Structure formats: C-alpha cells, structure tokens
mmCIF file of C-alpha atoms and ligand atoms in Angstrom:
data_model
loop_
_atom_site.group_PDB
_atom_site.id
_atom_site.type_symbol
_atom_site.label_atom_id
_atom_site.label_comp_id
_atom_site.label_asym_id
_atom_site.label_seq_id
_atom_site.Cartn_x
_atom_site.Cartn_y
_atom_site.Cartn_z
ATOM 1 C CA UNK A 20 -17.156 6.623 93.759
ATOM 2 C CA UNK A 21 -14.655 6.466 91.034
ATOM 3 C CA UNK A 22 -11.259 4.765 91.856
ATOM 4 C CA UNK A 23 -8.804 7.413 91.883
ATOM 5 C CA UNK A 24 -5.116 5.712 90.146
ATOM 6 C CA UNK A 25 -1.852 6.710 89.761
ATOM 7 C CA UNK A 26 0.493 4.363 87.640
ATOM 8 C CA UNK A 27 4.173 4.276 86.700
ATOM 9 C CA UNK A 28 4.840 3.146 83.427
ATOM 10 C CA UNK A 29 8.643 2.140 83.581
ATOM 11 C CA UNK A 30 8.803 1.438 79.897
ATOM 12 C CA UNK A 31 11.795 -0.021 78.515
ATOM 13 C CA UNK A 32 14.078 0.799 81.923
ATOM 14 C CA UNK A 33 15.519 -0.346 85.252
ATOM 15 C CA UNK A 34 17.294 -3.283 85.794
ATOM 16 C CA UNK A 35 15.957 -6.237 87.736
ATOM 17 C CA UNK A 36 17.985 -4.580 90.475
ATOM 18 C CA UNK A 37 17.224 -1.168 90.296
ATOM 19 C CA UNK A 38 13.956 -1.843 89.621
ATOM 20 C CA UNK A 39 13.301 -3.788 92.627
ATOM 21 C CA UNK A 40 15.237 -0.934 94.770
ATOM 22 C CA UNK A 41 12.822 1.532 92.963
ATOM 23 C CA UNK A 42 9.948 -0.183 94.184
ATOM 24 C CA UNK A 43 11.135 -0.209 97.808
ATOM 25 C CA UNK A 44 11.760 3.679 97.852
ATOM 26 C CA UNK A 45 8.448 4.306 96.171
ATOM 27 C CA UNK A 46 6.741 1.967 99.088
ATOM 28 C CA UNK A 47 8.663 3.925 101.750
ATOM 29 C CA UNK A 48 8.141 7.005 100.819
ATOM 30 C CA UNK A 49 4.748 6.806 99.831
ATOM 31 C CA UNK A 50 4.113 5.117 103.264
ATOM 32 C CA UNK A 51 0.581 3.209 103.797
ATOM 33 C CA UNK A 52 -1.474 4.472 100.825
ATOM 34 C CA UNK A 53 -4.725 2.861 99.891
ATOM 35 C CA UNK A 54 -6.265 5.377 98.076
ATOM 36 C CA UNK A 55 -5.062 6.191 95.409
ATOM 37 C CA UNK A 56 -4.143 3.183 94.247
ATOM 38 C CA UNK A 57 -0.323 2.877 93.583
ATOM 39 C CA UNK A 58 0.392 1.072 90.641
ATOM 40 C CA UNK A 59 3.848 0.342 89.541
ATOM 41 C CA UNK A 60 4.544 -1.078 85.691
ATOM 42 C CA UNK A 61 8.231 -2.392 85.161
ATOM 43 C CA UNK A 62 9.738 -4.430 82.009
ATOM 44 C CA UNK A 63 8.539 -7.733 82.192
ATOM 45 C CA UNK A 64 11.936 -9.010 83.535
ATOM 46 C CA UNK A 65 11.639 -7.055 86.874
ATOM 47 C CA UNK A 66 7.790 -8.372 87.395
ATOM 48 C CA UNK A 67 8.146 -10.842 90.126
ATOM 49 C CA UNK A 68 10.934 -9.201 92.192
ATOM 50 C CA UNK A 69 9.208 -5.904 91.975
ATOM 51 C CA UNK A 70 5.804 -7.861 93.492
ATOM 52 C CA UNK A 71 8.316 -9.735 96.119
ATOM 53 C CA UNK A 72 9.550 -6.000 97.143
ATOM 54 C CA UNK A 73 6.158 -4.715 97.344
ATOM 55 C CA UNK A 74 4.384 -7.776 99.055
ATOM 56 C CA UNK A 75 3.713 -6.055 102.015
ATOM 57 C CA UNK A 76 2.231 -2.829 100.721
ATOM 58 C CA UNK A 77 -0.658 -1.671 99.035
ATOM 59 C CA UNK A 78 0.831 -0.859 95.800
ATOM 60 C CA UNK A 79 -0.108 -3.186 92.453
ATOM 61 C CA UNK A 80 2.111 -4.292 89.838
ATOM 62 C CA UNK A 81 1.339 -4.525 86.069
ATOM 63 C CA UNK A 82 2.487 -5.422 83.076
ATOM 64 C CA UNK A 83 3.130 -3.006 80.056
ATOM 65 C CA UNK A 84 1.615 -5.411 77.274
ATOM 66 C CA UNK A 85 0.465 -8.654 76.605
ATOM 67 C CA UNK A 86 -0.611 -11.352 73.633
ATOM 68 C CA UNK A 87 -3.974 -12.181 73.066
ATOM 69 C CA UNK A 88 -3.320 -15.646 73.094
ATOM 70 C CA UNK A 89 -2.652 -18.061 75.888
ATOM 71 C CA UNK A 90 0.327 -20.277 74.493
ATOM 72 C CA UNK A 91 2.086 -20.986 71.817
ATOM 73 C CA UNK A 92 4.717 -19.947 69.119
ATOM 74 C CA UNK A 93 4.726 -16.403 69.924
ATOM 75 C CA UNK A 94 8.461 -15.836 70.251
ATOM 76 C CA UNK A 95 9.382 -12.527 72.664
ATOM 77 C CA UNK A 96 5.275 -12.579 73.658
ATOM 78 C CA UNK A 97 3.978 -13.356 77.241
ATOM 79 C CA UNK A 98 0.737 -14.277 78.346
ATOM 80 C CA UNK A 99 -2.057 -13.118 81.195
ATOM 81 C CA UNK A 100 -1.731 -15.808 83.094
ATOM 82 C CA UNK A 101 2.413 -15.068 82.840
ATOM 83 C CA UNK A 102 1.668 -11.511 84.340
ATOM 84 C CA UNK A 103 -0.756 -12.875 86.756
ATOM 85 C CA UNK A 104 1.574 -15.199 88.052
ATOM 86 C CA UNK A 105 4.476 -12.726 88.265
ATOM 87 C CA UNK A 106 2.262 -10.873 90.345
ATOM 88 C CA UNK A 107 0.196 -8.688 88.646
ATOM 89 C CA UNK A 108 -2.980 -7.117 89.212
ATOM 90 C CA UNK A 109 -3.520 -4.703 85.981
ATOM 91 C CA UNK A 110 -1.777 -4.489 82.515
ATOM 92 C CA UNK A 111 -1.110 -1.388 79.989
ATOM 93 C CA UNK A 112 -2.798 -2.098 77.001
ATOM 94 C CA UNK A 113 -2.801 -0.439 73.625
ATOM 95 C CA UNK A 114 -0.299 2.546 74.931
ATOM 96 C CA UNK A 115 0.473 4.828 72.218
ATOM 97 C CA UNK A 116 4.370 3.448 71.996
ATOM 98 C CA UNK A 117 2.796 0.064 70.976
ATOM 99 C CA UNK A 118 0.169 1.300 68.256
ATOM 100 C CA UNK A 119 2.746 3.301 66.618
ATOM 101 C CA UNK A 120 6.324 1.381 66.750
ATOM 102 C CA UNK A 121 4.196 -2.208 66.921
ATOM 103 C CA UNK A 122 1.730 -1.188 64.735
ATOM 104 C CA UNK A 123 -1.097 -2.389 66.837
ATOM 105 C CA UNK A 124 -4.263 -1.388 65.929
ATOM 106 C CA UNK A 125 -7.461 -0.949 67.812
ATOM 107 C CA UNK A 126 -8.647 -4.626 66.918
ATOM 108 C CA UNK A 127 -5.674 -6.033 67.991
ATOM 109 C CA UNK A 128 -5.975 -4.127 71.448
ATOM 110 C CA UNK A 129 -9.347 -5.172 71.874
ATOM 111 C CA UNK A 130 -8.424 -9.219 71.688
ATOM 112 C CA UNK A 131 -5.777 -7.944 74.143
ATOM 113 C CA UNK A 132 -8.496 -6.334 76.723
ATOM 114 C CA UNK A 133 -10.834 -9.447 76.305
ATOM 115 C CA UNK A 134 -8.056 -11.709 77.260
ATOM 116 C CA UNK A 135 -7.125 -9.436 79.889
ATOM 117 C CA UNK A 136 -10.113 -9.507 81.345
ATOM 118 C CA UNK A 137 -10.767 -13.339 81.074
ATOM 119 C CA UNK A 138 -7.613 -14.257 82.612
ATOM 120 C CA UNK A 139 -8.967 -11.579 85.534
ATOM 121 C CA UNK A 140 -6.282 -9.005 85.011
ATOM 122 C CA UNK A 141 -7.628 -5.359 85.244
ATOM 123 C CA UNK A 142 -6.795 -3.966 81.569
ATOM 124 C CA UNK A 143 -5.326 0.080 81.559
ATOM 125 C CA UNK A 144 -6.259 0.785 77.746
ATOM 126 C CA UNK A 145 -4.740 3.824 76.531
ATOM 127 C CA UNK A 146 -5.613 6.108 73.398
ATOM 128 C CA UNK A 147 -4.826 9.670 72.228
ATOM 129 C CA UNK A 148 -4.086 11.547 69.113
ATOM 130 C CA UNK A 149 -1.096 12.910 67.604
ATOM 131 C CA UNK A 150 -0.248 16.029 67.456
ATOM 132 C CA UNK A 151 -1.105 16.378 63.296
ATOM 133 C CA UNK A 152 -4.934 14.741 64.452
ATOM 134 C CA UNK A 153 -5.169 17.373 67.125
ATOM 135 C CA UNK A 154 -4.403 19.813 64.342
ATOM 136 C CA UNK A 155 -6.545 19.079 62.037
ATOM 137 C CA UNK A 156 -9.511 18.904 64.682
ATOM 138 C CA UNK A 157 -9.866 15.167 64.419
ATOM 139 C CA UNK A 158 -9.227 14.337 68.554
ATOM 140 C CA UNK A 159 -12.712 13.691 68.820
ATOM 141 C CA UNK A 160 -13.068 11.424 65.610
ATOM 142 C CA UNK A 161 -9.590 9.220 66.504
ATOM 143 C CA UNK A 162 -10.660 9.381 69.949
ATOM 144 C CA UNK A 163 -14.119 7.953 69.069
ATOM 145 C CA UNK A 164 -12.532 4.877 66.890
ATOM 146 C CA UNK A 165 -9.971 4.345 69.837
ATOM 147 C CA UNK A 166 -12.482 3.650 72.302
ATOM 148 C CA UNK A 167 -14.730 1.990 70.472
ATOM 149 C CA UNK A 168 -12.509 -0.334 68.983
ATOM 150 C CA UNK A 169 -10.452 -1.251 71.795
ATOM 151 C CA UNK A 170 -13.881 -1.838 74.076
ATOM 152 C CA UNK A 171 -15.859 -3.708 71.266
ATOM 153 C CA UNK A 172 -18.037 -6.219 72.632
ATOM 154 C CA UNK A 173 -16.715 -5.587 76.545
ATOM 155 C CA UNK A 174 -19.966 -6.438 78.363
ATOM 156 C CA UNK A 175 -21.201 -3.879 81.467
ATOM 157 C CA UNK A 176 -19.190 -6.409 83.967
ATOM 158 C CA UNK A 177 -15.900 -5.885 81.828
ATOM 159 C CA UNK A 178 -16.633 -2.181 81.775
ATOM 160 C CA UNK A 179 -16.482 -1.709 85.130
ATOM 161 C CA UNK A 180 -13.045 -3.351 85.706
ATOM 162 C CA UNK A 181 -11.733 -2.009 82.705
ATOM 163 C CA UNK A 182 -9.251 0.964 83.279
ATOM 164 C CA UNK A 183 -8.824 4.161 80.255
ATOM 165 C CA UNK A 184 -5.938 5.982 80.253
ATOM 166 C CA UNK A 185 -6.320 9.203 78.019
ATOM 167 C CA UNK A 186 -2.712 10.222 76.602
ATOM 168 C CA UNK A 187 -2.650 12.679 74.366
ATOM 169 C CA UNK A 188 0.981 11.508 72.158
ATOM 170 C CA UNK A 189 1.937 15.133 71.891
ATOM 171 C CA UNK A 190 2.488 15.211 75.317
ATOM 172 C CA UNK A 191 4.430 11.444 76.058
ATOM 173 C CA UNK A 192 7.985 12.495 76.966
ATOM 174 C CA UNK A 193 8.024 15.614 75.547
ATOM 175 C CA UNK A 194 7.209 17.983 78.429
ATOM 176 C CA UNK A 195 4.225 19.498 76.770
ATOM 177 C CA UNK A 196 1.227 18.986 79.344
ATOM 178 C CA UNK A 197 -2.524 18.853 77.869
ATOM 179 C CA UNK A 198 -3.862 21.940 79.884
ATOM 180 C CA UNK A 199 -6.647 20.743 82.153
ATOM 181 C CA UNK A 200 -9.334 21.983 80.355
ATOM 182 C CA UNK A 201 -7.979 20.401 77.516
ATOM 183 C CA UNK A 202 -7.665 16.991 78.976
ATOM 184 C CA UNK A 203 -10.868 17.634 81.122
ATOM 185 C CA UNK A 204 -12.358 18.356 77.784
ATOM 186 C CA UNK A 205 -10.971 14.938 76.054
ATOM 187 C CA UNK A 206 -12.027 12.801 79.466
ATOM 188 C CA UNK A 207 -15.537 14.344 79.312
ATOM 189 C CA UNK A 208 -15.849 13.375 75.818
ATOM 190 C CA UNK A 209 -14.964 9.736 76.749
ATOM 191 C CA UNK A 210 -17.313 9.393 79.392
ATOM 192 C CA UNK A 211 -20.289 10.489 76.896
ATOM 193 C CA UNK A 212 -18.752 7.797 74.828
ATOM 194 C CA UNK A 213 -19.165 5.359 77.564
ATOM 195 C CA UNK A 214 -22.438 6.293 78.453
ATOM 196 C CA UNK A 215 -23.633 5.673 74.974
ATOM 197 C CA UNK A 216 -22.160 2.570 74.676
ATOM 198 C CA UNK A 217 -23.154 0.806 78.000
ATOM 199 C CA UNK A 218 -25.321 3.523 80.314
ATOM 200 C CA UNK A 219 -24.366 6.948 81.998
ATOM 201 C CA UNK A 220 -24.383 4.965 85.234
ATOM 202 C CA UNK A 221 -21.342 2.933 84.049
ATOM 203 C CA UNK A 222 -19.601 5.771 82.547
ATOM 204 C CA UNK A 223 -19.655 7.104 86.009
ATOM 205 C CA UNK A 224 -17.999 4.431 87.761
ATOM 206 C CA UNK A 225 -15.158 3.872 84.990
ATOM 207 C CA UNK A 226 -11.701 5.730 86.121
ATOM 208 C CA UNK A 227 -9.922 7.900 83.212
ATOM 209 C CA UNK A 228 -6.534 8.421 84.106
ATOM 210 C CA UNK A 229 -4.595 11.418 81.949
ATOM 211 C CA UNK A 230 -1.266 10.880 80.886
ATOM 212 C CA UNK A 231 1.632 13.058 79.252
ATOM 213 C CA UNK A 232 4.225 14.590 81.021
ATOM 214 C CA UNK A 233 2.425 15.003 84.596
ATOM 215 C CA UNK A 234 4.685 16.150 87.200
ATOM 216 C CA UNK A 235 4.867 17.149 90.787
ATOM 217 C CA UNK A 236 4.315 20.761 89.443
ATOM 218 C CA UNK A 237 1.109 20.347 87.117
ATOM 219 C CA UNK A 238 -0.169 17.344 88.684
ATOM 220 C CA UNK A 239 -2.630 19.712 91.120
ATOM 221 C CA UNK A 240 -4.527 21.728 88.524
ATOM 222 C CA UNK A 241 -4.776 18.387 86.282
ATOM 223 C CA UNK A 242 -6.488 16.038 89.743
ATOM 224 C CA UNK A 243 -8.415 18.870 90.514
ATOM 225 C CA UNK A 244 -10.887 18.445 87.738
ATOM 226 C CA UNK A 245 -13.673 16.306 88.388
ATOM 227 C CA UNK A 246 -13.276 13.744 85.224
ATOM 228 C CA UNK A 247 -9.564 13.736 85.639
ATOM 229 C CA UNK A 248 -9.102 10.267 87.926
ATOM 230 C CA UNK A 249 -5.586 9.981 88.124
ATOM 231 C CA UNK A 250 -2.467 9.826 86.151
ATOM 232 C CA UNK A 251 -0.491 7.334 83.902
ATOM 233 C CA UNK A 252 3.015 8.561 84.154
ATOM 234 C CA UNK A 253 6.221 7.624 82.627
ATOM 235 C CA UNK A 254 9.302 10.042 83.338
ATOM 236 C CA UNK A 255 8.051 10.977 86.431
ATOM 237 C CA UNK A 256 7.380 7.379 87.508
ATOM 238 C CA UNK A 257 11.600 6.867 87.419
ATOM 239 C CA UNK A 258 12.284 8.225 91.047
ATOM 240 C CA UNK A 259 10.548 7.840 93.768
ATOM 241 C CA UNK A 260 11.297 11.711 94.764
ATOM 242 C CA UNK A 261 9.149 12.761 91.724
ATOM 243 C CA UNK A 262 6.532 9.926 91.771
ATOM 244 C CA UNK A 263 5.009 9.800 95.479
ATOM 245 C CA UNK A 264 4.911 13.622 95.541
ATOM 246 C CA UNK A 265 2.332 13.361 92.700
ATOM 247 C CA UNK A 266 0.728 10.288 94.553
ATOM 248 C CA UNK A 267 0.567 12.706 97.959
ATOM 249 C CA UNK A 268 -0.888 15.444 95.770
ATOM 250 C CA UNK A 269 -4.179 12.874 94.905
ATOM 251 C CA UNK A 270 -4.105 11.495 98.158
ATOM 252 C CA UNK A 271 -4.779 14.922 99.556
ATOM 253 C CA UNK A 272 -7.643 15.584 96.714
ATOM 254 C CA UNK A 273 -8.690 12.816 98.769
ATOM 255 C CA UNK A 274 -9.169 14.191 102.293
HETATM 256 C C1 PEP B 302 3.566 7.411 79.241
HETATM 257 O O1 PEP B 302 4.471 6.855 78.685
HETATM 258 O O2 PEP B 302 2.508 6.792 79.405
HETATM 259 C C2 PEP B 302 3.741 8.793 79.666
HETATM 260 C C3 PEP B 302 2.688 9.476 79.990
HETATM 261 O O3 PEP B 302 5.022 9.279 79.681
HETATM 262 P P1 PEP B 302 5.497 10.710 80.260
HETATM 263 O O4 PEP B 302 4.886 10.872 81.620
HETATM 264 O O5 PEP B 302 6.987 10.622 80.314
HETATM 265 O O6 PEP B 302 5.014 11.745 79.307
#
C-alpha cells in the first residue's frame, strides 16, 4: 500500500513565531492523524521550534532544500545532517522555484537526493513543465529528463524511500489546477517511468504527490484517482482552516 502524503510547503513565509503558532493550529485541528501523513515544510529558521511544537503529534517536518555537501564554505547553504538535527524527517528537493530562480538543474538535484538519502532524510523531488513545454507537447519529454536525472543511480532501497512530487509550474500559485485526468495522466506516466527504471513492483510502492494550487474545493476529485497519492501544497498550506480540511478530505479516501 502506497503512503498516502499531504505536505505544506511554507516557502519563503512565517516568522519563527507564527510559524510555530501555525504548526500548533494545524496539530489541533487536524487532531490524531496517522494516515495521511502530515508533513509540514517551514523556512529553515522556524525548523526546530516548528518540530518542538509538533513533538507530540504525528505530523513530520522538512526542509525546503538542501546542499549536496556536508560542510564547508557554502555561505547561506545548510546541510542534511542540519535538517536532521532540527528535526526533520523529509526534505523538498528540486521544486520548480529552485530549478528556475536557482538555476538548479536535474544533476544538481540528483547529488541533492543521494545526500538526502545517505544522511537518512526521506527526499520529496519535484518536477513539472512550464506552461510553453505543455504547449508545445513536450510534458512527457521534460518530464522524462526530470525523473531520470534527478533519480540517476538511486538504487531499489533509495527508490522506495524516495518521495515524487508532480507539479505542473503552470499551476504553482496561480490558481490554475491540472484537471485530474490531466495530472492522473502525468502521475501514470511517471510510474511507467519507474517501472522501467527499477521494476513495476517498485513503481507501485513509490507515492506521487500532485501539486499546484490544490484546495479544499478540488482536492476530492484530484485524491480520488488511484495514482494521485497526495498533495504538495503551498498557498493552501498557510492556514490551518484551509490545510487540515484537505488533510480530512484524504483521510476520509482513507476509510
Ligand atoms: C508549491 O509551491 O509547491 C505549490 C504547489 O504551491 P501552490 O499550492 O500555492 O500552487
């Protein structure tokens, strides 16, 4: 059975303060919640009060990015074993705001995963096209590169603790859902990728979240189709009011 996620991407926002409040209204409202899994991802600076506020819950914390390296003279740069320490169980990797404003390409998202996944955090690696790819009938083709060069050389182990996050960039921020069949579509076409890569068996087990502009209102069609494993969700994630209705709406999938 595939682990069915729903992470908050908190981006550039919240305040050590408000972040740590956040956390504490999500946790409330959302009540005891094991599945889904609740995963919260605030700016680096709110990390460890964020895990303090949600120590006795079931919801995760990660980290947005990370360096592929360990130490060193990487000024503004932190480290897996930083996030791990500040309490964090998964990291973003690869999200489309960091490919196109940090010009990080596949490669360097792949020695991001690896380290990720030495260190023993659970890597979220996102891809998607633009909206100019989707128009000129490339998805499939950017899609293809994204995967495979973010997951080069992941053995079956890594595979299975590896996270993807399919986010179409048309749709980050800009209220403009992927219909489900479109993202079911896009998720389907990943999981064939997967399968040839390491085995169908594997492609089974690996959870493909969608993100863009879910909501309380479209989350329901989006969960309900079967490669559709959860969200990655940024607005949304902001208030607990919109977030744990979209959590409730998977958790009842669930029943
Ligand atoms: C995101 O940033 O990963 C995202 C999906 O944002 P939004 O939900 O705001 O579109």
């Amino acid at each position: 059975m595939r682990k069915k996620i729903i992470a908050g991407n908190w981006k550039m926002n919240k305040t050590v303060v408000e972040a740590a409040g956040l956390a504490r209204s999500i946790a409330d409202q959302a009540g005891e919640i094991s599945d889904p899994l609740i995963l919260i991802c605030p700016p680096f600076t709110a990390l460890t009060e964020v895990a303090m506020a949600l120590k006795d819950s079931e919801i995760q914390v990660g980290g947005q990015n990370m360096h592929a390296e360990k130490s060193g003279a990487f000024t503004g740069e932190v480290s897996a074993e930083m996030l791990l320490t500040s309490g964090c169980s998964h990291v973003i990797l690869g999200h489309s705001e960091r490919r196109a404003l940090f010009s990080e390409t596949s490669a360097v998202v792949n020695a991001k995963t690896i380290a990720a996944l030495v260190a023993g955090l659970i890597p979220v690696v996102c891809v998607g096209e633009t909206l100019e790819q989707r128009e000129a009938g490339t998805t499939n083709q950017i899609i293809e590169e994204q995967v495979g060069g973010s997951l080069d050389s992941l053995s079956e182990d890594d595979m299975l603790r590896t996270v993807i996050a399919y986010e179409p960039v048309w749709a980050i921020g800009t209220g403009k859902t992927a219909t489900p069949d479109m993202a079911e579509e896009v998720h389907v076409y990943i999981r064939g990728l997967l399968a040839e890569k390491f085995s169908q068996e594997i492609a089974d087990e690996v959870s493909i979240l969608y993100g863009g502009s879910v909501k309380p209102a479209n989350a329901p069609d989006l969960f309900a189709r079967e490669n559709i494993d959860g969200a990655l969700i940024g607005g949304a994630s902001l208030t607990a009011e919109l977030f744990v209705p979209i959590v409730k709406t998977m958790e009842k999938l669930e029943v």
